[in-house]
Short mmCIF file of C-alpha atoms in Angstrom, two decimals:
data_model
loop_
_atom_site.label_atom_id
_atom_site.label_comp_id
_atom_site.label_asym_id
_atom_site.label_seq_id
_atom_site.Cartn_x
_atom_site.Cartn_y
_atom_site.Cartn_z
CA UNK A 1 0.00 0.00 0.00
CA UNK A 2 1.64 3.57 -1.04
CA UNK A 3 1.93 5.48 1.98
CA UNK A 4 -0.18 8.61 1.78
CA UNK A 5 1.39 11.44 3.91
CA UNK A 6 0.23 11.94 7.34
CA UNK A 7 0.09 14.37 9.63
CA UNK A 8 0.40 13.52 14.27
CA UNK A 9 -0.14 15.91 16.48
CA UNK A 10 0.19 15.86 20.07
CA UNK A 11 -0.94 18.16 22.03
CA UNK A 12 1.04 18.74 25.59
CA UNK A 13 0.81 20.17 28.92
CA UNK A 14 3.78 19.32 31.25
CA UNK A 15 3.96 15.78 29.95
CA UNK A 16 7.57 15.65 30.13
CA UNK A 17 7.23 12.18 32.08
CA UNK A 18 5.43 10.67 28.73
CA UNK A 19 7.66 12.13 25.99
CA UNK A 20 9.80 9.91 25.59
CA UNK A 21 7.75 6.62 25.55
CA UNK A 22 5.48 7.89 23.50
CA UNK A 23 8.22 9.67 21.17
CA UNK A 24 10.16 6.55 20.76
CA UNK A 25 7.26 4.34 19.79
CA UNK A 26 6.54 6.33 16.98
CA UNK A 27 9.79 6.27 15.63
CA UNK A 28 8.93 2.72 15.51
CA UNK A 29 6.52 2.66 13.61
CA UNK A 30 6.29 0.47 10.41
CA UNK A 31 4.87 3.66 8.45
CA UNK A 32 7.45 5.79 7.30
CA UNK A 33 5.65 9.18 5.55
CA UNK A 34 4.13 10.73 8.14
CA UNK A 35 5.17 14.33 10.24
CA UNK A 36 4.76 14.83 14.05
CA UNK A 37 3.26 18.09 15.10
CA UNK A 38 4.01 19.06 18.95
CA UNK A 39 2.31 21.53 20.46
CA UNK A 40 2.56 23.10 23.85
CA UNK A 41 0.44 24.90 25.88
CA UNK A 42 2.55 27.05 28.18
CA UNK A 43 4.49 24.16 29.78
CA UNK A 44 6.40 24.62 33.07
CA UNK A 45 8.32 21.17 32.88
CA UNK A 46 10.59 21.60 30.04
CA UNK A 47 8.59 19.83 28.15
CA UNK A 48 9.93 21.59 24.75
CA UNK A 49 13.12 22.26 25.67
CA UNK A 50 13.54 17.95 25.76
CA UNK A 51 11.79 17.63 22.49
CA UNK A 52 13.92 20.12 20.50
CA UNK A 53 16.95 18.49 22.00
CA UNK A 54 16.24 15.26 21.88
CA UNK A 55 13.87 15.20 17.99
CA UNK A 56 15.36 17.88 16.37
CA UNK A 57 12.50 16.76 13.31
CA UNK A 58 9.70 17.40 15.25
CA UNK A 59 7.69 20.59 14.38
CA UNK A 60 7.01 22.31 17.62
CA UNK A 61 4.12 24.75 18.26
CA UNK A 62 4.19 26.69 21.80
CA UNK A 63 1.03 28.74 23.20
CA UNK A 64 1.78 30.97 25.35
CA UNK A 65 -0.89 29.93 27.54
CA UNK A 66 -3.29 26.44 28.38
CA UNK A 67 -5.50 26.52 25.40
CA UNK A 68 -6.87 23.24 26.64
CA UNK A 69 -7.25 19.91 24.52
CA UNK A 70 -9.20 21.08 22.00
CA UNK A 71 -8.13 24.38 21.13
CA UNK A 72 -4.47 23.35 20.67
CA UNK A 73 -5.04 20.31 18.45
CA UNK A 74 -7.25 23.14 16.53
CA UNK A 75 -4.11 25.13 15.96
CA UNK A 76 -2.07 22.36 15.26
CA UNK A 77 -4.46 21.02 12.64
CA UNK A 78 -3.91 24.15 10.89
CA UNK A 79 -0.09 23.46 10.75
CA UNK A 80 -0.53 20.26 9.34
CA UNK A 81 0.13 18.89 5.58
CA UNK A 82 -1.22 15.16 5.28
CA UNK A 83 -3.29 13.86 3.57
CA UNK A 84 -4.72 12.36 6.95
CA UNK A 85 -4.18 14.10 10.38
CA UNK A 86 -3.74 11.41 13.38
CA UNK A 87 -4.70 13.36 16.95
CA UNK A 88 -2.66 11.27 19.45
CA UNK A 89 -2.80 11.67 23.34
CA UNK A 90 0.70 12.08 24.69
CA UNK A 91 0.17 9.54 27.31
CA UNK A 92 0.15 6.87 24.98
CA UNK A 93 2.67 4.08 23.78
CA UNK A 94 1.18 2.70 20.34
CA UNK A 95 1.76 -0.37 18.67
CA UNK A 96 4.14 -0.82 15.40
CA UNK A 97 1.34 -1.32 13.17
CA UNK A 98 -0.77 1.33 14.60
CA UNK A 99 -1.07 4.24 11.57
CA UNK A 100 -0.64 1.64 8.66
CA UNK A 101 -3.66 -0.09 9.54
CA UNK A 102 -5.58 3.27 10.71
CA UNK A 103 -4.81 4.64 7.40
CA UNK A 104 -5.47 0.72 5.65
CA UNK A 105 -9.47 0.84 6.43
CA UNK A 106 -9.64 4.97 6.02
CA UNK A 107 -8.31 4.10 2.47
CA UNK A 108 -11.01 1.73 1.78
CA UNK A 109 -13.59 4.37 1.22
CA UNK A 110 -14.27 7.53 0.62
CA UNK A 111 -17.19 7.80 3.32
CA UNK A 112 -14.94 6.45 6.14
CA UNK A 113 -14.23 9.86 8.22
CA UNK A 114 -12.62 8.85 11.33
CA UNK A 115 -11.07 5.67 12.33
CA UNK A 116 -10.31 5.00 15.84
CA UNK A 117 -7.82 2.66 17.20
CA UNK A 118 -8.60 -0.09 20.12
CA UNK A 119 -7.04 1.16 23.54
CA UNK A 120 -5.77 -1.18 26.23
CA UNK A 121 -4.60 0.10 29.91
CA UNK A 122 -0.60 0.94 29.83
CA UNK A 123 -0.34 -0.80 33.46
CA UNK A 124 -2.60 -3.81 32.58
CA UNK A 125 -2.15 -4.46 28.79
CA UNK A 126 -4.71 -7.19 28.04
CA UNK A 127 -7.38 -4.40 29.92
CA UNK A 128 -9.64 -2.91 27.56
CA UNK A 129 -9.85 1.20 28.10
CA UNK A 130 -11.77 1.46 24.79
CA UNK A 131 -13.47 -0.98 22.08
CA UNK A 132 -15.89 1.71 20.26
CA UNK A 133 -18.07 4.41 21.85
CA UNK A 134 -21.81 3.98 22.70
CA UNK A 135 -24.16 6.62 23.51
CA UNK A 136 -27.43 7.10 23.98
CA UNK A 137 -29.52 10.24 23.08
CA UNK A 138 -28.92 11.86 26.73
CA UNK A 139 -25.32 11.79 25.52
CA UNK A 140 -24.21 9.52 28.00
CA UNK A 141 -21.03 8.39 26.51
CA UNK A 142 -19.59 5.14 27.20
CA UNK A 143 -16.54 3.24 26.07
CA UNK A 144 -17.23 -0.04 24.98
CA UNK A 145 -15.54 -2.87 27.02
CA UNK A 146 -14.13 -0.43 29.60
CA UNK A 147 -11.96 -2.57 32.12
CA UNK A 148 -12.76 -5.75 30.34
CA UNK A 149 -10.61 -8.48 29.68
CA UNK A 150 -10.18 -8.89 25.44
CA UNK A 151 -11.52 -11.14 23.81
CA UNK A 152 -12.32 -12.16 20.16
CA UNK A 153 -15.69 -9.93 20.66
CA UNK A 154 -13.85 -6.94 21.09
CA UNK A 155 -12.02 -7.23 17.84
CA UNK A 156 -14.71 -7.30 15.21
CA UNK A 157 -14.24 -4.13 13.07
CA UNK A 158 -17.06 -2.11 13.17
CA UNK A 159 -19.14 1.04 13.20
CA UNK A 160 -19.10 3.12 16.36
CA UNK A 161 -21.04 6.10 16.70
CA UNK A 162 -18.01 7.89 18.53
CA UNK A 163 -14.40 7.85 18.34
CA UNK A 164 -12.22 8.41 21.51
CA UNK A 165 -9.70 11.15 20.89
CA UNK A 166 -7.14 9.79 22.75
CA UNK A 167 -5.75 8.02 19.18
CA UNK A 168 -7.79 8.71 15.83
CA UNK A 169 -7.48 9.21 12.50
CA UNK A 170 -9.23 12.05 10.13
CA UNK A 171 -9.48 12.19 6.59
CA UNK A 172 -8.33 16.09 5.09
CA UNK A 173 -11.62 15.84 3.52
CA UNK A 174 -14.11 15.69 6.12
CA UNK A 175 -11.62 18.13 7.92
CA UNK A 176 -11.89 20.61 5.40
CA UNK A 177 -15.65 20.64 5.55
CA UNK A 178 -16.71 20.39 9.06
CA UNK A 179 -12.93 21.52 11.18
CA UNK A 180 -12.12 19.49 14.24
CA UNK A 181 -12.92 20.17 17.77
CA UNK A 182 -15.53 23.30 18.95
CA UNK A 183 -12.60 25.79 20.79
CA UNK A 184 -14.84 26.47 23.18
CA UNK A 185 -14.72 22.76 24.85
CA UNK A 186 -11.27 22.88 26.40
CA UNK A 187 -12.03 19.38 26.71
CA UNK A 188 -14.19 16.26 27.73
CA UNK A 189 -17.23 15.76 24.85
CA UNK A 190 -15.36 17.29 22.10
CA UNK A 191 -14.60 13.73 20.56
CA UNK A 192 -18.14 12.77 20.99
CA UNK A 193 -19.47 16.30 19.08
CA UNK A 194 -16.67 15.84 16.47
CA UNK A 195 -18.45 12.34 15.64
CA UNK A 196 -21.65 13.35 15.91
CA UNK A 197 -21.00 16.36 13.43
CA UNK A 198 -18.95 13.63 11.19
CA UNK A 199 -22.45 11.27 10.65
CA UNK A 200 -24.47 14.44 10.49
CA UNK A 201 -22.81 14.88 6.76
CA UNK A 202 -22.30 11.32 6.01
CA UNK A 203 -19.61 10.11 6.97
CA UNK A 204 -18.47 7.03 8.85
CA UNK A 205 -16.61 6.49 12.24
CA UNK A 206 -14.97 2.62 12.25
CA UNK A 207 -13.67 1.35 14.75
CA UNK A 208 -9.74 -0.58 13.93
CA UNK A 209 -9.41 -3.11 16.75
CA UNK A 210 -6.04 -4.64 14.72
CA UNK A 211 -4.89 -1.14 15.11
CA UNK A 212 -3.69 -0.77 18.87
CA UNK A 213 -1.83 1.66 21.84
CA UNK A 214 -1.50 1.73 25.31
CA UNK A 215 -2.95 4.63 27.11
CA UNK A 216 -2.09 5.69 30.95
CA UNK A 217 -4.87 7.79 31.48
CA UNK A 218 -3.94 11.01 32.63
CA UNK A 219 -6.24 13.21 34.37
CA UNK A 220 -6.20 16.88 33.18
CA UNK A 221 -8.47 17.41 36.51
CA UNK A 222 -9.20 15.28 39.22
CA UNK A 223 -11.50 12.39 38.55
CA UNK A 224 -14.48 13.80 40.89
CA UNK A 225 -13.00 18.09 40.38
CA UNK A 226 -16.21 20.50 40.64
CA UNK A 227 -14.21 22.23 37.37
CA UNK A 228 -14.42 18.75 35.27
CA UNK A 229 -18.05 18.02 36.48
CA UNK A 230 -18.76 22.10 34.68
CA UNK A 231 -16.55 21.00 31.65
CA UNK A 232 -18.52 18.40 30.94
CA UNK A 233 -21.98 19.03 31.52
CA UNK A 234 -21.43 22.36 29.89
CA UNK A 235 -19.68 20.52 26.97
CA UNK A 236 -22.42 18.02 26.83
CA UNK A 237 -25.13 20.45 26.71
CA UNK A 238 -23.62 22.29 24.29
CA UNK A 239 -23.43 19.48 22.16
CA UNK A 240 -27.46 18.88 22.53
CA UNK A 241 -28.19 22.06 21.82
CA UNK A 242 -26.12 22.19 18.53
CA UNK A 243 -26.66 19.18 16.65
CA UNK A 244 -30.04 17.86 17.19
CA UNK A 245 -32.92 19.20 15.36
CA UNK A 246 -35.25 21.49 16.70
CA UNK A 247 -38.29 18.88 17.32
CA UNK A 248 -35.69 16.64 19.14
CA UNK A 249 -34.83 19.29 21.53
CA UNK A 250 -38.28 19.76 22.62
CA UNK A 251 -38.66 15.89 23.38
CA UNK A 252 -35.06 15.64 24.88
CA UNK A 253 -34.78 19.31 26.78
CA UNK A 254 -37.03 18.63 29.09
CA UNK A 255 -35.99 14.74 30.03
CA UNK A 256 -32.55 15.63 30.18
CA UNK A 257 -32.89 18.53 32.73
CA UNK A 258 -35.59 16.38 34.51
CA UNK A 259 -32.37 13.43 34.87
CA UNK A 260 -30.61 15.87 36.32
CA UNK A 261 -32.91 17.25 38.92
CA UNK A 262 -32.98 13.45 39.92
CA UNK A 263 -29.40 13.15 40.57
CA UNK A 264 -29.45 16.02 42.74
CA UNK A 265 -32.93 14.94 44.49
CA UNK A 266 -31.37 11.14 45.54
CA UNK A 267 -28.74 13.13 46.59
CA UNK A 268 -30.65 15.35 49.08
CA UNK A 269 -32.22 12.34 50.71
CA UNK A 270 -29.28 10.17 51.11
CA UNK A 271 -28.10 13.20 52.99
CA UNK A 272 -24.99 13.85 50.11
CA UNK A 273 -22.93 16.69 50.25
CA UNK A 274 -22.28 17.18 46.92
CA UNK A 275 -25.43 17.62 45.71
CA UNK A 276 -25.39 21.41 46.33
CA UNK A 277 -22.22 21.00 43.68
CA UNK A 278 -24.35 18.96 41.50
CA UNK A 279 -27.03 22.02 41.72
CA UNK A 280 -24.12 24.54 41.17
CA UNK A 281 -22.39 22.49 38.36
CA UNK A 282 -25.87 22.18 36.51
CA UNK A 283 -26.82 25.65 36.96
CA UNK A 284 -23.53 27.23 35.85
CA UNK A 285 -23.46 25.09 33.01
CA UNK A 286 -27.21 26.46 31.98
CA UNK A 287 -25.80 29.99 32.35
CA UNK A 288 -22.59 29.47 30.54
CA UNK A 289 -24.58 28.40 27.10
CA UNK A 290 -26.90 31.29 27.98
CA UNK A 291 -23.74 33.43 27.55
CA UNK A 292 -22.50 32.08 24.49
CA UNK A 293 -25.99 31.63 22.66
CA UNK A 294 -24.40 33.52 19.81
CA UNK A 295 -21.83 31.07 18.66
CA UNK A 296 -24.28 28.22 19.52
CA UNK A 297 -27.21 30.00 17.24
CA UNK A 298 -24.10 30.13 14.34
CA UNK A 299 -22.99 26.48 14.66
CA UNK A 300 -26.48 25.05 14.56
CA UNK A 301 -26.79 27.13 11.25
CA UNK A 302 -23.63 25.69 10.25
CA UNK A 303 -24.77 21.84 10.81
CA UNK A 304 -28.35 23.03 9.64
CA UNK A 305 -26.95 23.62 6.11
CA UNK A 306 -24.53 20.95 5.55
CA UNK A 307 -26.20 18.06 7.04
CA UNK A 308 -27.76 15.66 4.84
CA UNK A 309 -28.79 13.32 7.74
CA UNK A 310 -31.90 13.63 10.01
CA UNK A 311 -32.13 12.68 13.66
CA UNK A 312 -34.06 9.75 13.40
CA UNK A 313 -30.96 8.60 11.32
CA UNK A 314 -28.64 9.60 14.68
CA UNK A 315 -31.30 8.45 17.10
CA UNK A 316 -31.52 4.95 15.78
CA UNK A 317 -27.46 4.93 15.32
CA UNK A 318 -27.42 5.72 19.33
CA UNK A 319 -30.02 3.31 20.12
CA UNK A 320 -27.77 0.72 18.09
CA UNK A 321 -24.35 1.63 19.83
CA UNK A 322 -25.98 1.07 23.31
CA UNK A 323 -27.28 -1.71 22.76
CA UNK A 324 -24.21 -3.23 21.49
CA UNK A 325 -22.83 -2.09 24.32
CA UNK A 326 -24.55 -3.68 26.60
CA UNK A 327 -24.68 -6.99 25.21
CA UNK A 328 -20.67 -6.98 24.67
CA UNK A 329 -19.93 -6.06 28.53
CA UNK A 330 -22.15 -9.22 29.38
CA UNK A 331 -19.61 -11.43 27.96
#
């Protein structure tokens, strides 16, 4: 198979302690026509001082301050020259044969977007992290097989309504018509919009299970931080209120809000603490798409003209992933 060019990035935020790993494996890699993009956002470790010392061929981009996830691979993207653009997470050690057979299936056809590479745990490597993403029209996001031994079921290629961003694959085309992530998301849900967006206009997500890495999982906040709970409920919301139809919103609105009101009223009478953060979280969240209903008004007109798929098209696609889902984490 000729090689078409391809663009990494890796976006970084005092990850010295991963550079290297993750570095090396790539310069493993079996595919040879490909260009890393590193960029920084504001760094306090050194983090680019190693890299220009230590891969002198590595393009390096430095912010000078935390753009967040999504805003640097944004800026990166618009650095890049492939003919595909690979978003990898910097806490990651990938297989040998990762890109080649990432790029093998994109090649296969031209309504393949987004392929998305099976993830195992770096500190238990036959631990699933992520087989395909399921989600259901709440956009409860799930990764399929999450802390699940593999197993032959986990690596059927397949259709997956969202790809993980931790180690994917775009096409330039579908790039060039829709962009990557929303800026505004700094991260959490941005994968799961950018997938969304990609079926809205026809195009495929697969899922490569022969194409592999090892991720550590590093936490940009703390697992249970009041500022990650905003990011993504804010984030999620967002992502309601911009892709689904109109009709859909006044079915799933109200249902959605009313799931959250019951999370905070279990809460109260279990006597829980945190459900005045739940009630802050959810409230904050409301007011912060309140604020920016002027670039949510111009993405929805954005999606609104260039989709050519309706939401009962997405709806039964979600209904699909869960289900899947569900009956793959029995096994």
């Amino acid at each position: 198979m000729e090689e078409p060019f391809t663009s990494i990035i890796l976006s970084n935020y005092n990850g010295l302690i991963h550079i290297k790993e993750c570095f090396d494996s790539l310069l493993k890699l079996n595919y040879k026509n490909f260009e890393i993009i590193f960029i920084d956002n504001n760094s306090q470790d050194k983090s680019i001082e190693f890299v220009r010392k230590n891969y002198p061929n590595v393009k390096i981009i430095e912010n000078k301050k935390d753009y967040g996830f999504s805003k640097a691979n944004n800026i990166a993207a618009t650095y890049a020259k492939g003919k595909y653009i690979a978003l990898l997470n910097i806490d990651t050690v990938v297989d040998a044969n990762w890109l080649t057979r990432l790029v093998k299936v994109a090649e296969k056809s031209d309504k393949i977007g987004i392929t998305v590479s099976k993830m195992y745990y770096y500190h238990n490597k036959d631990i699933i992290n992520y087989a395909g993403g399921s989600c259901d029209k709440y956009l409860k996001g799930v990764h399929i097989g999450d802390n699940k031994r593999d197993n032959k079921s986990f690596s059927i290629q397949m259709e997956v309504f969202f790809a993980c961003g931790a180690a994917i694959l775009i096409k330039r085309e579908l790039y060039n018509k829709i962009g990557l992530f929303d800026p505004l998301y700094y991260a959490y849900c941005e994968d799961l919009d950018l997938s969304w967006r990609t079926w809205l206009i026809g195009y495929k997500v697969v899922y490569v299970p022969t194409s592999f890495i090892y991720h550590k999982i590093g936490q940009i906040l703390g697992p249970r931080s009041p500022r990650k709970m905003f990011l993504s409920e804010k984030n999620r919301l967002r992502t309601l209120l911009k892709n689904y139809e109109l009709k859909t919103l006044f079915i799933i609105l109200p249902i959605y809000f009313g799931k959250r009101m019951g999370i905070i009223v279990k809460k109260v009478l279990k006597f829980d603490i945190s459900a005045i953060i739940h009630l802050y979280v959810y409230i904050k969240a409301i007011f912060w798409n309140i604020i920016h209903t002027r670039s949510l008004l111009k993405n929805r007109q954005f999606i609104s003209l260039n989709r050519i798929k309706d939401d009962n098209f997405i709806l039964n696609l979600m209904k699909k992933s869960t289900t899947l889902e569900k009956s793959l984490m029995k096994i």
